[in-house]
Amino acid sequence: MNTIIRTTDSENVNMEVVNEAGAVIKRGGLVAFPTETVYGLGADGMSGEASDKIYEAKGRPSDNPLILHISDLEMLDKIVCEVPPKAKILMDNFWPGPMTLIFNKKAEVPYKTTGGLDTVAVRFPSHKVAIEIIKAAGTPIAAPSANTSGRPSPTKAAHVIEDMDGRVDMIVDGGDVGIGIESTIIDVTGDIPMILRPGYITKAMVEDLVGEVLVDRVVVAKTIEEIGGEYKPKAPGMKYRHYAPKAELTMYEGPIENVIGVINKLAVETISQGKKVGIIATDETKDRYESGQVVSIGTRRDEASIARGLYGILRDFDTMDVDVIYSETFYDDDLGQAIMNRLIKAAGYRIESV
Ligand code: TXA
Ligand code: MG
């Protein structure tokens, strides 16, 4: 397939590009586009056939449901049965923005889009390019992250081109995304909202508005044992190995001096075995490492900078061809919870206390 690649400014949106993208979606094709979280791979979410194409292009298991992206609340009415009061409060505060809500679906939403579930995930993004493309398509756009299944999510068009060139009809390059990790997913079908995937909208932000909030145990688990073999994550996607760089990633947790000491020692040993080592450090610590390819993920003073840097760095290590990666850990509160959730999954739960 010949992939059309078009560029637009993220603020001053080029409507020719938008209309072309809308037309591709309308005729059942695939368009990758920027959102404020990560790049999405979009298709007409009301067409089972179009959704099928997404699974094929990503190599994604078909039981892993897609998020429907809307550009106004009228679209929501067409796809969900009811909006519970707590959901309404969250929508009023965080939409448009990096929050996905799980509702009971209307019959019109194809099971191909929801992976066979009777619920549907919905997000109203705030990125201007995303909103305009949904409007132009005139239909809710089903869009997972625009990476090959299992790889780190794309935070810039170059990442999308790497994974999707030749596999999709069109890629819209709207520059680098702002947030860098996927939306917070909250199930609002029960009495107490439950966070299924942490993101930029934190548990504390949700609690402030609606009181008690549950968190699915896969979100906080640091070991596979904590999750338990039989347990099924409420967001099916959370069970798959994810975000993974090609090299084996291990995280070291403990007082930062210990972490730096252990990583320095391991790096020397590993390099002496003829292997290439990558190290995930921060602005505060990067000069303390004595060997290996040291990359700063951001500054500890600003967790948002770490979120923004995360997926790009995991991809960079693939290009550098390192064999193993050693990483520092981050506080797992607020946005840190989302950062640690992604890194632990990228590390396949290899995390050691030092
Ligand atoms: O920020 C985002 O959410 C990005 C951008 C493109 O909007 N999208 C994204 O989609 O991250 P994806 O497909 O990579 O992740 C969607 C997650 C999966 O873990 C999936 O299992 C879960 O949402 N999900 C979708 N529908 C669901 C449902 N009805 N019930 C529970 N989980 C659901
Ligand atoms: Mg994804």
Tab-separated table of N, CA, C and O in Angstrom, residues 15-135:
chain	number	residue	atom	x	y	z
A	15	MET	N	-6.778	22.722	6.591
A	15	MET	CA	-8.061	22.044	6.373
A	15	MET	C	-8.062	21.151	5.137
A	15	MET	O	-8.864	20.229	5.042
A	16	GLU	N	-7.160	21.419	4.197
A	16	GLU	CA	-7.075	20.519	3.035
A	16	GLU	C	-6.626	19.130	3.488
A	16	GLU	O	-7.165	18.108	3.056
A	17	VAL	N	-5.618	19.139	4.355
A	17	VAL	CA	-5.108	17.866	4.887
A	17	VAL	C	-6.207	17.172	5.691
A	17	VAL	O	-6.447	15.964	5.553
A	18	VAL	N	-6.899	17.943	6.518
A	18	VAL	CA	-7.976	17.401	7.352
A	18	VAL	C	-9.082	16.783	6.487
A	18	VAL	O	-9.550	15.668	6.754
A	19	ASN	N	-9.485	17.490	5.440
A	19	ASN	CA	-10.562	16.975	4.602
A	19	ASN	C	-10.157	15.703	3.866
A	19	ASN	O	-10.964	14.782	3.697
A	20	GLU	N	-8.896	15.662	3.451
A	20	GLU	CA	-8.402	14.457	2.791
A	20	GLU	C	-8.446	13.275	3.788
A	20	GLU	O	-8.891	12.177	3.441
A	21	ALA	N	-8.031	13.548	5.022
A	21	ALA	CA	-8.035	12.493	6.046
A	21	ALA	C	-9.468	12.041	6.329
A	21	ALA	O	-9.755	10.832	6.420
A	22	GLY	N	-10.381	13.004	6.446
A	22	GLY	CA	-11.792	12.683	6.699
A	22	GLY	C	-12.360	11.806	5.590
A	22	GLY	O	-13.103	10.848	5.861
A	23	ALA	N	-11.997	12.116	4.354
A	23	ALA	CA	-12.510	11.345	3.216
A	23	ALA	C	-11.983	9.909	3.259
A	23	ALA	O	-12.724	8.960	2.954
A	24	VAL	N	-10.731	9.736	3.655
A	24	VAL	CA	-10.164	8.372	3.741
A	24	VAL	C	-10.927	7.557	4.787
A	24	VAL	O	-11.291	6.401	4.562
A	25	ILE	N	-11.203	8.184	5.943
A	25	ILE	CA	-11.944	7.480	7.006
A	25	ILE	C	-13.350	7.120	6.505
A	25	ILE	O	-13.816	5.993	6.687
A	26	LYS	N	-14.006	8.089	5.843
A	26	LYS	CA	-15.376	7.856	5.356
A	26	LYS	C	-15.457	6.668	4.410
A	26	LYS	O	-16.442	5.941	4.397
A	27	ARG	N	-14.392	6.497	3.592
A	27	ARG	CA	-14.473	5.365	2.670
A	27	ARG	C	-13.873	4.084	3.266
A	27	ARG	O	-13.603	3.109	2.575
A	28	GLY	N	-13.688	4.076	4.590
A	28	GLY	CA	-13.295	2.832	5.270
A	28	GLY	C	-11.803	2.607	5.369
A	28	GLY	O	-11.351	1.505	5.691
A	29	GLY	N	-11.005	3.670	5.108
A	29	GLY	CA	-9.551	3.523	5.145
A	29	GLY	C	-8.951	3.836	6.512
A	29	GLY	O	-9.668	4.131	7.476
A	30	LEU	N	-7.621	3.786	6.588
A	30	LEU	CA	-6.886	4.014	7.841
A	30	LEU	C	-6.066	5.295	7.780
A	30	LEU	O	-5.323	5.528	6.824
A	31	VAL	N	-6.196	6.136	8.813
A	31	VAL	CA	-5.422	7.374	8.909
A	31	VAL	C	-4.762	7.468	10.286
A	31	VAL	O	-5.450	7.389	11.313
A	32	ALA	N	-3.448	7.644	10.322
A	32	ALA	CA	-2.771	7.899	11.598
A	32	ALA	C	-2.706	9.407	11.799
A	32	ALA	O	-2.411	10.153	10.870
A	33	PHE	N	-2.990	9.855	13.026
A	33	PHE	CA	-3.056	11.296	13.306
A	33	PHE	C	-2.614	11.579	14.736
A	33	PHE	O	-2.669	10.699	15.603
A	34	PRO	N	-2.181	12.838	14.988
A	34	PRO	CA	-1.731	13.172	16.344
A	34	PRO	C	-2.902	13.413	17.288
A	34	PRO	O	-3.962	13.883	16.878
A	35	THR	N	-2.719	13.050	18.561
A	35	THR	CA	-3.623	13.503	19.621
A	35	THR	C	-2.714	14.108	20.689
A	35	THR	O	-1.498	14.042	20.563
A	36	GLU	N	-3.282	14.649	21.759
A	36	GLU	CA	-2.437	15.261	22.785
A	36	GLU	C	-1.664	14.219	23.600
A	36	GLU	O	-0.679	14.549	24.250
A	37	THR	N	-2.080	12.942	23.531
A	37	THR	CA	-1.392	11.906	24.322
A	37	THR	C	-0.320	11.201	23.489
A	37	THR	O	0.872	11.321	23.768
A	38	VAL	N	-0.754	10.453	22.484
A	38	VAL	CA	0.141	9.766	21.554
A	38	VAL	C	-0.539	9.799	20.187
A	38	VAL	O	-1.705	10.167	20.086
A	39	TYR	N	0.177	9.385	19.134
A	39	TYR	CA	-0.454	9.297	17.811
A	39	TYR	C	-1.446	8.129	17.791
A	39	TYR	O	-1.193	7.078	18.393
A	40	GLY	N	-2.574	8.325	17.121
A	40	GLY	CA	-3.585	7.276	16.999
A	40	GLY	C	-3.642	6.749	15.571
A	40	GLY	O	-3.242	7.425	14.623
A	41	LEU	N	-4.154	5.515	15.445
A	41	LEU	CA	-4.344	4.915	14.124
A	41	LEU	C	-5.843	4.770	13.923
A	41	LEU	O	-6.477	3.898	14.524
A	42	GLY	N	-6.439	5.665	13.114
A	42	GLY	CA	-7.885	5.788	13.079
A	42	GLY	C	-8.580	5.112	11.921
A	42	GLY	O	-8.044	4.992	10.815
A	43	ALA	N	-9.820	4.669	12.216
A	43	ALA	CA	-10.723	4.153	11.187
A	43	ALA	C	-12.146	4.443	11.657
A	43	ALA	O	-12.355	4.779	12.825
A	44	ASP	N	-13.116	4.292	10.747
A	44	ASP	CA	-14.521	4.495	11.105
A	44	ASP	C	-14.930	3.469	12.169
A	44	ASP	O	-15.050	2.274	11.881
A	45	GLY	N	-15.160	3.942	13.385
A	45	GLY	CA	-15.448	3.051	14.499
A	45	GLY	C	-16.825	2.422	14.435
A	45	GLY	O	-17.126	1.491	15.182
A	46	MET	N	-17.698	2.924	13.548
A	46	MET	CA	-19.034	2.360	13.426
A	46	MET	C	-19.070	1.266	12.356
A	46	MET	O	-20.136	0.721	12.055
A	47	SER	N	-17.923	0.989	11.751
A	47	SER	CA	-17.841	-0.055	10.740
A	47	SER	C	-16.922	-1.171	11.225
A	47	SER	O	-15.726	-0.956	11.457
A	48	GLY	N	-17.479	-2.353	11.392
A	48	GLY	CA	-16.692	-3.501	11.844
A	48	GLY	C	-15.561	-3.809	10.877
A	48	GLY	O	-14.444	-4.150	11.271
A	49	GLU	N	-15.879	-3.644	9.575
A	49	GLU	CA	-14.870	-3.924	8.546
A	49	GLU	C	-13.673	-2.986	8.665
A	49	GLU	O	-12.525	-3.406	8.550
A	50	ALA	N	-13.966	-1.695	8.902
A	50	ALA	CA	-12.881	-0.712	9.029
A	50	ALA	C	-12.056	-0.999	10.288
A	50	ALA	O	-10.820	-0.938	10.270
A	51	SER	N	-12.738	-1.353	11.408
A	51	SER	CA	-12.015	-1.678	12.633
A	51	SER	C	-11.093	-2.875	12.424
A	51	SER	O	-9.967	-2.908	12.929
A	52	ASP	N	-11.576	-3.855	11.661
A	52	ASP	CA	-10.753	-5.034	11.347
A	52	ASP	C	-9.402	-4.639	10.760
A	52	ASP	O	-8.377	-5.253	11.045
A	53	LYS	N	-9.432	-3.608	9.914
A	53	LYS	CA	-8.193	-3.184	9.250
A	53	LYS	C	-7.174	-2.672	10.263
A	53	LYS	O	-5.974	-2.793	10.066
A	54	ILE	N	-7.674	-2.052	11.350
A	54	ILE	CA	-6.766	-1.556	12.396
A	54	ILE	C	-6.020	-2.730	13.025
A	54	ILE	O	-4.802	-2.706	13.179
A	55	TYR	N	-6.784	-3.774	13.391
A	55	TYR	CA	-6.154	-4.938	14.029
A	55	TYR	C	-5.083	-5.528	13.123
A	55	TYR	O	-4.003	-5.909	13.571
A	56	GLU	N	-5.399	-5.550	11.824
A	56	GLU	CA	-4.459	-6.140	10.872
A	56	GLU	C	-3.194	-5.290	10.759
A	56	GLU	O	-2.080	-5.806	10.819
A	57	ALA	N	-3.370	-3.969	10.620
A	57	ALA	CA	-2.201	-3.087	10.433
A	57	ALA	C	-1.290	-3.109	11.662
A	57	ALA	O	-0.069	-3.030	11.547
A	58	LYS	N	-1.880	-3.225	12.856
A	58	LYS	CA	-1.079	-3.209	14.086
A	58	LYS	C	-0.575	-4.582	14.496
A	58	LYS	O	0.307	-4.690	15.345
A	59	GLY	N	-1.181	-5.647	13.932
A	59	GLY	CA	-0.881	-6.988	14.397
A	59	GLY	C	-1.407	-7.153	15.802
A	59	GLY	O	-0.776	-7.751	16.663
A	60	ARG	N	-2.609	-6.585	16.057
A	60	ARG	CA	-3.162	-6.558	17.414
A	60	ARG	C	-4.161	-7.686	17.606
A	60	ARG	O	-4.992	-7.938	16.745
A	61	PRO	N	-4.130	-8.358	18.781
A	61	PRO	CA	-5.116	-9.413	19.043
A	61	PRO	C	-6.531	-8.836	18.987
A	61	PRO	O	-6.772	-7.743	19.504
A	62	SER	N	-7.470	-9.553	18.374
A	62	SER	CA	-8.797	-8.973	18.115
A	62	SER	C	-9.673	-8.910	19.367
A	62	SER	O	-10.753	-8.347	19.333
A	63	ASP	N	-9.198	-9.461	20.512
A	63	ASP	CA	-9.996	-9.331	21.737
A	63	ASP	C	-9.592	-8.077	22.522
A	63	ASP	O	-10.039	-7.866	23.640
A	64	ASN	N	-8.739	-7.250	21.927
A	64	ASN	CA	-8.296	-6.030	22.618
A	64	ASN	C	-9.044	-4.834	22.040
A	64	ASN	O	-8.727	-4.364	20.952
A	65	PRO	N	-10.065	-4.329	22.752
A	65	PRO	CA	-10.986	-3.341	22.187
A	65	PRO	C	-10.349	-1.987	21.877
A	65	PRO	O	-9.304	-1.639	22.424
A	66	LEU	N	-11.032	-1.227	21.022
A	66	LEU	CA	-10.522	0.072	20.570
A	66	LEU	C	-11.244	1.201	21.297
A	66	LEU	O	-12.363	1.021	21.774
A	67	ILE	N	-10.621	2.377	21.338
A	67	ILE	CA	-11.253	3.564	21.906
A	67	ILE	C	-11.925	4.347	20.778
A	67	ILE	O	-11.312	4.574	19.732
A	68	LEU	N	-13.186	4.768	20.988
A	68	LEU	CA	-13.864	5.615	19.999
A	68	LEU	C	-13.593	7.083	20.345
A	68	LEU	O	-13.836	7.521	21.470
A	69	HIS	N	-13.114	7.840	19.367
A	69	HIS	CA	-12.796	9.259	19.562
A	69	HIS	C	-13.910	10.115	18.977
A	69	HIS	O	-14.292	9.933	17.819
A	70	ILE	N	-14.417	11.045	19.801
A	70	ILE	CA	-15.538	11.883	19.373
A	70	ILE	C	-15.111	13.355	19.356
A	70	ILE	O	-14.119	13.728	19.979
A	71	SER	N	-15.889	14.170	18.624
A	71	SER	CA	-15.550	15.593	18.559
A	71	SER	C	-16.662	16.479	19.123
A	71	SER	O	-16.569	17.699	19.097
A	72	ASP	N	-17.738	15.862	19.594
A	72	ASP	CA	-18.777	16.608	20.323
A	72	ASP	C	-19.647	15.610	21.075
A	72	ASP	O	-19.538	14.397	20.865
A	73	LEU	N	-20.521	16.130	21.963
A	73	LEU	CA	-21.285	15.228	22.820
A	73	LEU	C	-22.483	14.588	22.108
A	73	LEU	O	-23.023	13.584	22.570
A	74	GLU	N	-22.859	15.142	20.942
A	74	GLU	CA	-23.916	14.486	20.157
A	74	GLU	C	-23.456	13.116	19.696
A	74	GLU	O	-24.221	12.152	19.653
A	75	MET	N	-22.171	13.044	19.338
A	75	MET	CA	-21.611	11.755	18.915
A	75	MET	C	-21.682	10.739	20.044
A	75	MET	O	-21.881	9.549	19.815
A	76	LEU	N	-21.512	11.236	21.286
A	76	LEU	CA	-21.548	10.334	22.445
A	76	LEU	C	-22.925	9.683	22.551
A	76	LEU	O	-23.033	8.476	22.782
A	77	ASP	N	-23.965	10.496	22.376
A	77	ASP	CA	-25.343	9.986	22.461
A	77	ASP	C	-25.601	8.841	21.498
A	77	ASP	O	-26.410	7.964	21.764
A	78	LYS	N	-24.916	8.875	20.350
A	78	LYS	CA	-25.154	7.833	19.341
A	78	LYS	C	-24.522	6.504	19.724
A	78	LYS	O	-24.867	5.471	19.161
A	79	ILE	N	-23.569	6.517	20.660
A	79	ILE	CA	-22.838	5.271	20.919
A	79	ILE	C	-23.008	4.702	22.330
A	79	ILE	O	-22.727	3.541	22.545
A	80	VAL	N	-23.469	5.536	23.294
A	80	VAL	CA	-23.593	4.997	24.653
A	80	VAL	C	-25.038	5.020	25.130
A	80	VAL	O	-25.827	5.883	24.727
A	81	CYS	N	-25.387	4.068	26.017
A	81	CYS	CA	-26.768	3.953	26.501
A	81	CYS	C	-27.115	5.079	27.457
A	81	CYS	O	-28.162	5.693	27.336
A	82	GLU	N	-26.239	5.293	28.467
A	82	GLU	CA	-26.544	6.358	29.431
A	82	GLU	C	-25.241	6.949	29.942
A	82	GLU	O	-24.193	6.316	29.873
A	83	VAL	N	-25.316	8.204	30.423
A	83	VAL	CA	-24.153	8.857	31.019
A	83	VAL	C	-24.414	8.983	32.521
A	83	VAL	O	-25.196	9.821	32.958
A	84	PRO	N	-23.761	8.135	33.348
A	84	PRO	CA	-23.980	8.207	34.801
A	84	PRO	C	-23.533	9.574	35.333
A	84	PRO	O	-22.656	10.209	34.742
A	85	PRO	N	-24.145	10.044	36.474
A	85	PRO	CA	-23.847	11.384	36.997
A	85	PRO	C	-22.355	11.635	37.248
A	85	PRO	O	-21.849	12.717	36.949
A	86	LYS	N	-21.646	10.631	37.782
A	86	LYS	CA	-20.216	10.856	38.049
A	86	LYS	C	-19.427	11.000	36.748
A	86	LYS	O	-18.446	11.747	36.671
A	87	ALA	N	-19.879	10.288	35.737
A	87	ALA	CA	-19.219	10.406	34.426
A	87	ALA	C	-19.388	11.830	33.898
A	87	ALA	O	-18.449	12.431	33.373
A	88	LYS	N	-20.597	12.360	34.092
A	88	LYS	CA	-20.899	13.722	33.624
A	88	LYS	C	-19.944	14.730	34.285
A	88	LYS	O	-19.406	15.632	33.621
A	89	ILE	N	-19.711	14.549	35.585
A	89	ILE	CA	-18.807	15.460	36.298
A	89	ILE	C	-17.395	15.368	35.713
A	89	ILE	O	-16.739	16.391	35.458
A	90	LEU	N	-16.941	14.136	35.469
A	90	LEU	CA	-15.590	13.959	34.918
A	90	LEU	C	-15.499	14.553	33.515
A	90	LEU	O	-14.514	15.208	33.161
A	91	MET	N	-16.537	14.350	32.719
A	91	MET	CA	-16.557	14.906	31.356
A	91	MET	C	-16.490	16.428	31.387
A	91	MET	O	-15.748	17.043	30.631
A	92	ASP	N	-17.297	17.030	32.296
A	92	ASP	CA	-17.323	18.497	32.385
A	92	ASP	C	-15.951	19.056	32.730
A	92	ASP	O	-15.585	20.153	32.312
A	93	ASN	N	-15.186	18.291	33.507
A	93	ASN	CA	-13.887	18.795	33.957
A	93	ASN	C	-12.719	18.429	33.046
A	93	ASN	O	-11.766	19.194	32.942
A	94	PHE	N	-12.769	17.238	32.443
A	94	PHE	CA	-11.573	16.762	31.735
A	94	PHE	C	-11.725	16.574	30.234
A	94	PHE	O	-10.780	16.169	29.564
A	95	TRP	N	-12.914	16.802	29.690
A	95	TRP	CA	-13.081	16.713	28.239
A	95	TRP	C	-13.239	18.094	27.654
A	95	TRP	O	-13.929	18.913	28.280
A	96	PRO	N	-12.709	18.412	26.478
A	96	PRO	CA	-11.792	17.528	25.754
A	96	PRO	C	-10.470	17.386	26.491
A	96	PRO	O	-9.995	18.361	27.083
A	97	GLY	N	-9.879	16.186	26.425
A	97	GLY	CA	-8.617	15.965	27.102
A	97	GLY	C	-8.241	14.503	27.228
A	97	GLY	O	-8.942	13.632	26.696
A	98	PRO	N	-7.151	14.236	27.984
A	98	PRO	CA	-6.548	12.897	27.993
A	98	PRO	C	-7.237	11.900	28.928
A	98	PRO	O	-6.593	11.284	29.764
A	99	MET	N	-8.560	11.782	28.808
A	99	MET	CA	-9.322	10.845	29.644
A	99	MET	C	-10.269	10.029	28.773
A	99	MET	O	-10.986	10.582	27.940
A	100	THR	N	-10.252	8.701	28.991
A	100	THR	CA	-11.153	7.783	28.286
A	100	THR	C	-12.117	7.199	29.297
A	100	THR	O	-11.706	6.775	30.376
A	101	LEU	N	-13.408	7.200	28.971
A	101	LEU	CA	-14.413	6.639	29.868
A	101	LEU	C	-15.035	5.394	29.239
A	101	LEU	O	-15.239	5.338	28.020
A	102	ILE	N	-15.324	4.404	30.105
A	102	ILE	CA	-15.983	3.177	29.642
A	102	ILE	C	-17.467	3.252	29.986
A	102	ILE	O	-17.834	3.430	31.153
A	103	PHE	N	-18.301	3.143	28.944
A	103	PHE	CA	-19.763	3.191	29.106
A	103	PHE	C	-20.383	1.888	28.577
A	103	PHE	O	-19.725	1.140	27.850
A	104	ASN	N	-21.680	1.672	28.900
A	104	ASN	CA	-22.410	0.598	28.223
A	104	ASN	C	-22.704	1.053	26.803
A	104	ASN	O	-23.131	2.182	26.581
A	105	LYS	N	-22.470	0.166	25.835
A	105	LYS	CA	-22.570	0.592	24.433
A	105	LYS	C	-23.985	0.433	23.877
A	105	LYS	O	-24.764	-0.375	24.360
A	106	LYS	N	-24.280	1.231	22.865
A	106	LYS	CA	-25.516	1.032	22.106
A	106	LYS	C	-25.280	-0.069	21.068
A	106	LYS	O	-24.129	-0.330	20.689
A	107	ALA	N	-26.375	-0.657	20.580
A	107	ALA	CA	-26.262	-1.774	19.640
A	107	ALA	C	-25.525	-1.376	18.358
A	107	ALA	O	-24.857	-2.200	17.725
A	108	GLU	N	-25.627	-0.109	17.988
A	108	GLU	CA	-25.008	0.361	16.733
A	108	GLU	C	-23.487	0.223	16.722
A	108	GLU	O	-22.868	0.198	15.667
A	109	VAL	N	-22.875	0.192	17.901
A	109	VAL	CA	-21.409	0.077	17.939
A	109	VAL	C	-21.028	-1.381	17.679
A	109	VAL	O	-21.438	-2.265	18.432
A	110	PRO	N	-20.276	-1.642	16.624
A	110	PRO	CA	-19.992	-3.040	16.275
A	110	PRO	C	-19.106	-3.739	17.318
A	110	PRO	O	-18.224	-3.120	17.894
A	111	TYR	N	-19.375	-5.030	17.525
A	111	TYR	CA	-18.554	-5.813	18.457
A	111	TYR	C	-17.100	-5.902	17.984
A	111	TYR	O	-16.198	-6.099	18.786
A	112	LYS	N	-16.878	-5.748	16.711
A	112	LYS	CA	-15.490	-5.758	16.201
A	112	LYS	C	-14.707	-4.602	16.815
A	112	LYS	O	-13.506	-4.706	17.049
A	113	THR	N	-15.389	-3.476	17.040
A	113	THR	CA	-14.728	-2.308	17.618
A	113	THR	C	-14.475	-2.509	19.108
A	113	THR	O	-13.459	-2.072	19.641
A	114	THR	N	-15.399	-3.184	19.810
A	114	THR	CA	-15.282	-3.331	21.271
A	114	THR	C	-14.684	-4.680	21.669
A	114	THR	O	-14.749	-5.052	22.840
A	115	GLY	N	-14.129	-5.390	20.721
A	115	GLY	CA	-13.522	-6.680	21.041
A	115	GLY	C	-14.533	-7.635	21.648
A	115	GLY	O	-14.188	-8.439	22.506
A	116	GLY	N	-15.793	-7.526	21.234
A	116	GLY	CA	-16.833	-8.445	21.719
A	116	GLY	C	-17.495	-8.004	23.013
A	116	GLY	O	-18.392	-8.678	23.516
A	117	LEU	N	-17.065	-6.872	23.590
A	117	LEU	CA	-17.632	-6.419	24.866
A	117	LEU	C	-18.921	-5.628	24.662
A	117	LEU	O	-19.140	-5.045	23.597
A	118	ASP	N	-19.765	-5.570	25.707
A	118	ASP	CA	-20.986	-4.755	25.670
A	118	ASP	C	-20.727	-3.331	26.148
A	118	ASP	O	-21.643	-2.519	26.253
A	119	THR	N	-19.465	-3.054	26.487
A	119	THR	CA	-19.089	-1.691	26.871
A	119	THR	C	-18.242	-1.086	25.757
A	119	THR	O	-17.701	-1.800	24.911
A	120	VAL	N	-18.158	0.253	25.794
A	120	VAL	CA	-17.350	0.939	24.777
A	120	VAL	C	-16.510	2.032	25.452
A	120	VAL	O	-16.981	2.723	26.365
A	121	ALA	N	-15.256	2.149	25.015
A	121	ALA	CA	-14.349	3.176	25.529
A	121	ALA	C	-14.484	4.415	24.651
A	121	ALA	O	-14.477	4.312	23.420
A	122	VAL	N	-14.643	5.594	25.289
A	122	VAL	CA	-14.839	6.828	24.520
A	122	VAL	C	-13.899	7.924	25.010
A	122	VAL	O	-13.715	8.100	26.220
A	123	ARG	N	-13.320	8.639	24.057
A	123	ARG	CA	-12.456	9.769	24.411
A	123	ARG	C	-12.738	10.956	23.500
A	123	ARG	O	-12.941	10.783	22.301
A	124	PHE	N	-12.779	12.141	24.095
A	124	PHE	CA	-12.953	13.402	23.355
A	124	PHE	C	-11.590	14.100	23.452
A	124	PHE	O	-11.281	14.717	24.472
A	125	PRO	N	-10.753	13.961	22.412
A	125	PRO	CA	-9.395	14.514	22.510
A	125	PRO	C	-9.402	16.032	22.396
A	125	PRO	O	-10.354	16.619	21.872
A	126	SER	N	-8.326	16.664	22.879
A	126	SER	CA	-8.255	18.126	22.801
A	126	SER	C	-7.351	18.606	21.667
A	126	SER	O	-7.321	19.792	21.368
A	127	HIS	N	-6.619	17.690	21.042
A	127	HIS	CA	-5.710	18.109	19.965
A	127	HIS	C	-6.530	18.608	18.780
A	127	HIS	O	-7.439	17.919	18.310
A	128	LYS	N	-6.181	19.820	18.304
A	128	LYS	CA	-6.998	20.428	17.239
A	128	LYS	C	-7.047	19.573	15.981
A	128	LYS	O	-8.083	19.469	15.320
A	129	VAL	N	-5.925	18.988	15.605
A	129	VAL	CA	-5.881	18.175	14.378
A	129	VAL	C	-6.822	16.970	14.537
A	129	VAL	O	-7.600	16.644	13.629
A	130	ALA	N	-6.773	16.341	15.715
A	130	ALA	CA	-7.636	15.176	15.964
A	130	ALA	C	-9.106	15.589	15.873
A	130	ALA	O	-9.904	14.943	15.179
A	131	ILE	N	-9.458	16.671	16.544
A	131	ILE	CA	-10.862	17.116	16.536
A	131	ILE	C	-11.344	17.401	15.117
A	131	ILE	O	-12.421	16.963	14.711
A	132	GLU	N	-10.524	18.116	14.355
A	132	GLU	CA	-10.949	18.471	12.994
A	132	GLU	C	-11.091	17.233	12.112
A	132	GLU	O	-11.997	17.158	11.279
A	133	ILE	N	-10.216	16.249	12.289
A	133	ILE	CA	-10.318	15.034	11.468
A	133	ILE	C	-11.597	14.255	11.826
A	133	ILE	O	-12.300	13.760	10.950
A	134	ILE	N	-11.926	14.189	13.119
A	134	ILE	CA	-13.153	13.476	13.511
A	134	ILE	C	-14.377	14.195	12.913
A	134	ILE	O	-15.275	13.565	12.349
A	135	LYS	N	-14.361	15.540	13.014
A	135	LYS	CA	-15.476	16.317	12.436
A	135	LYS	C	-15.601	16.055	10.943
A	135	LYS	O	-16.697	15.847	10.423
